[in-house]
């Protein structure tokens, strides 16, 4: 089935990446007997961290909740949603407040790899400080943006590997922050359940027509 036909009446070029995106839907039912290995979880996060971040800050962290004990701790503070217990892993997607002072350290490997000349590092740090220093709302906005990009970069590869996933905002943020030891500058942005699916999940729901959401300037 070409999933593009669900959203467009004319032929659109497609490939495996596009098909994975357009066939993805939120998984409600998971195979509770299935597991993912630590290496599989690491691979998903490694792919997720290829997502873009402002000034290469990489201001995110991922907590893989996958043991029965950890699931039992998360379940009651995530609205007792069954997917927390049934999915192979639930990632607590953590955004870190944007901190411009971290720019030189984040760019050091880029310089070492020969991608960026060292003299450009201060030219990146200065505007980052202008954006984020003493700007708590911008710092928080960037934490949410980065974490969201990272989440999306896990969702679609997971789909391409035959895994279901669901981003979730149904949880007590303060309780998750406390229970999983987040730092003062960290925000639990969302949860992401990932794992082999069980039957019964819906296909991708129809979206608004492009004409309703796109304008040209």
Tab-separated table of C-alpha atoms in Angstrom, residues 45-178:
chain	number	residue	atom	x	y	z
A	45	UNK	CA	19.133	7.085	20.852
A	46	UNK	CA	22.243	7.363	18.685
A	47	UNK	CA	19.980	8.002	15.701
A	48	UNK	CA	17.861	10.398	17.742
A	49	UNK	CA	20.879	12.510	18.632
A	50	UNK	CA	21.511	13.190	14.953
A	51	UNK	CA	18.602	15.643	15.097
A	52	UNK	CA	19.410	19.370	14.920
A	53	UNK	CA	19.923	21.563	17.956
A	54	UNK	CA	20.559	25.280	18.241
A	55	UNK	CA	24.292	26.093	18.169
A	56	UNK	CA	24.972	22.335	18.366
A	57	UNK	CA	24.058	22.455	22.073
A	58	UNK	CA	22.658	18.898	22.078
A	59	UNK	CA	20.680	19.923	25.152
A	60	UNK	CA	18.822	16.674	25.726
A	61	UNK	CA	18.993	13.441	27.652
A	62	UNK	CA	17.115	10.151	27.310
A	63	UNK	CA	16.182	7.862	30.201
A	64	UNK	CA	15.297	4.360	28.979
A	65	UNK	CA	12.696	2.936	31.370
A	66	UNK	CA	12.748	-0.768	30.569
A	67	UNK	CA	13.061	-2.852	33.745
A	68	UNK	CA	9.946	-4.009	35.634
A	69	UNK	CA	11.010	-1.968	38.644
A	70	UNK	CA	11.500	1.237	36.643
A	71	UNK	CA	8.197	0.702	34.805
A	72	UNK	CA	6.441	0.244	38.147
A	73	UNK	CA	7.870	3.575	39.311
A	74	UNK	CA	6.804	5.409	36.166
A	75	UNK	CA	3.362	3.847	35.687
A	76	UNK	CA	1.463	5.571	38.542
A	77	UNK	CA	2.903	9.000	37.697
A	78	UNK	CA	2.102	8.542	33.987
A	79	UNK	CA	-1.666	8.327	34.497
A	80	UNK	CA	-1.411	4.531	34.828
A	81	UNK	CA	-1.355	4.194	31.076
A	82	UNK	CA	-1.003	0.506	30.100
A	83	UNK	CA	1.598	1.236	27.432
A	84	UNK	CA	4.094	2.174	30.156
A	85	UNK	CA	4.009	-1.411	31.391
A	86	UNK	CA	3.536	-3.131	28.034
A	87	UNK	CA	5.990	-1.353	25.731
A	88	UNK	CA	9.515	-2.708	25.598
A	89	UNK	CA	10.882	0.682	26.644
A	90	UNK	CA	9.566	4.088	27.572
A	91	UNK	CA	11.965	6.956	27.064
A	92	UNK	CA	11.733	9.903	29.406
A	93	UNK	CA	12.707	12.636	26.959
A	94	UNK	CA	14.622	15.249	28.909
A	95	UNK	CA	15.291	18.741	27.609
A	96	UNK	CA	18.041	20.808	29.182
A	97	UNK	CA	17.748	24.584	29.499
A	98	UNK	CA	19.834	26.224	26.764
A	99	UNK	CA	23.197	27.246	28.243
A	100	UNK	CA	25.384	29.278	25.897
A	101	UNK	CA	28.469	28.656	28.051
A	102	UNK	CA	28.373	25.046	26.800
A	103	UNK	CA	28.911	26.065	23.172
A	104	UNK	CA	32.750	25.839	23.150
A	105	UNK	CA	32.707	22.343	24.665
A	106	UNK	CA	30.022	21.174	22.240
A	107	UNK	CA	31.945	22.546	19.266
A	108	UNK	CA	35.341	21.171	20.323
A	109	UNK	CA	34.753	17.769	18.633
A	110	UNK	CA	33.530	19.608	15.514
A	111	UNK	CA	36.795	21.537	15.377
A	112	UNK	CA	38.816	18.401	16.095
A	113	UNK	CA	37.067	16.611	13.214
A	114	UNK	CA	38.151	19.368	10.859
A	115	UNK	CA	34.595	20.468	10.126
A	116	UNK	CA	34.778	23.907	11.728
A	117	UNK	CA	37.811	26.179	12.079
A	118	UNK	CA	38.566	27.027	15.707
A	119	UNK	CA	38.358	30.783	15.131
A	120	UNK	CA	34.625	30.478	14.460
A	121	UNK	CA	33.785	29.121	17.919
A	122	UNK	CA	33.597	32.556	19.610
A	123	UNK	CA	31.467	33.743	16.701
A	124	UNK	CA	28.948	31.039	17.612
A	125	UNK	CA	29.149	31.543	21.363
A	126	UNK	CA	28.520	35.304	21.257
A	127	UNK	CA	25.108	35.189	19.549
A	128	UNK	CA	24.138	32.193	21.662
A	129	UNK	CA	24.796	34.267	24.773
A	130	UNK	CA	22.770	37.089	23.278
A	131	UNK	CA	19.867	34.722	22.770
A	132	UNK	CA	19.899	32.751	26.008
A	133	UNK	CA	21.784	34.530	28.793
A	134	UNK	CA	19.255	35.846	31.337
A	135	UNK	CA	16.391	34.684	29.100
A	136	UNK	CA	14.672	31.875	31.032
A	137	UNK	CA	11.739	31.533	28.632
A	138	UNK	CA	14.039	31.178	25.620
A	139	UNK	CA	16.162	28.681	27.526
A	140	UNK	CA	13.075	26.618	28.255
A	141	UNK	CA	11.704	26.947	24.727
A	142	UNK	CA	14.986	25.629	23.358
A	143	UNK	CA	14.913	22.693	25.762
A	144	UNK	CA	11.467	21.727	24.474
A	145	UNK	CA	12.441	22.252	20.835
A	146	UNK	CA	15.586	20.142	21.082
A	147	UNK	CA	13.855	17.341	22.953
A	148	UNK	CA	11.042	17.304	20.403
A	149	UNK	CA	13.448	17.070	17.473
A	150	UNK	CA	15.244	14.218	19.217
A	151	UNK	CA	11.973	12.406	19.840
A	152	UNK	CA	10.922	12.648	16.196
A	153	UNK	CA	14.315	11.320	15.140
A	154	UNK	CA	13.630	8.186	17.193
A	155	UNK	CA	10.000	7.696	16.148
A	156	UNK	CA	10.594	7.301	12.427
A	157	UNK	CA	13.612	4.978	12.546
A	158	UNK	CA	11.675	2.884	15.062
A	159	UNK	CA	8.870	2.602	12.520
A	160	UNK	CA	11.322	1.623	9.781
A	161	UNK	CA	12.551	-1.179	12.057
A	162	UNK	CA	9.022	-2.491	12.540
A	163	UNK	CA	8.525	-0.994	16.001
A	164	UNK	CA	5.551	0.968	17.259
A	165	UNK	CA	5.904	4.185	19.222
A	166	UNK	CA	3.785	6.809	20.924
A	167	UNK	CA	4.838	10.233	22.250
A	168	UNK	CA	2.911	10.956	25.463
A	169	UNK	CA	2.283	14.065	27.540
A	170	UNK	CA	0.067	12.316	30.091
A	171	UNK	CA	2.291	12.356	33.164
A	172	UNK	CA	3.009	14.310	36.316
A	173	UNK	CA	6.063	16.328	35.319
A	174	UNK	CA	7.092	17.202	38.867
A	175	UNK	CA	6.814	13.588	39.976
A	176	UNK	CA	8.826	12.331	36.988
A	177	UNK	CA	11.436	14.994	37.653
A	178	UNK	CA	11.739	13.850	41.250
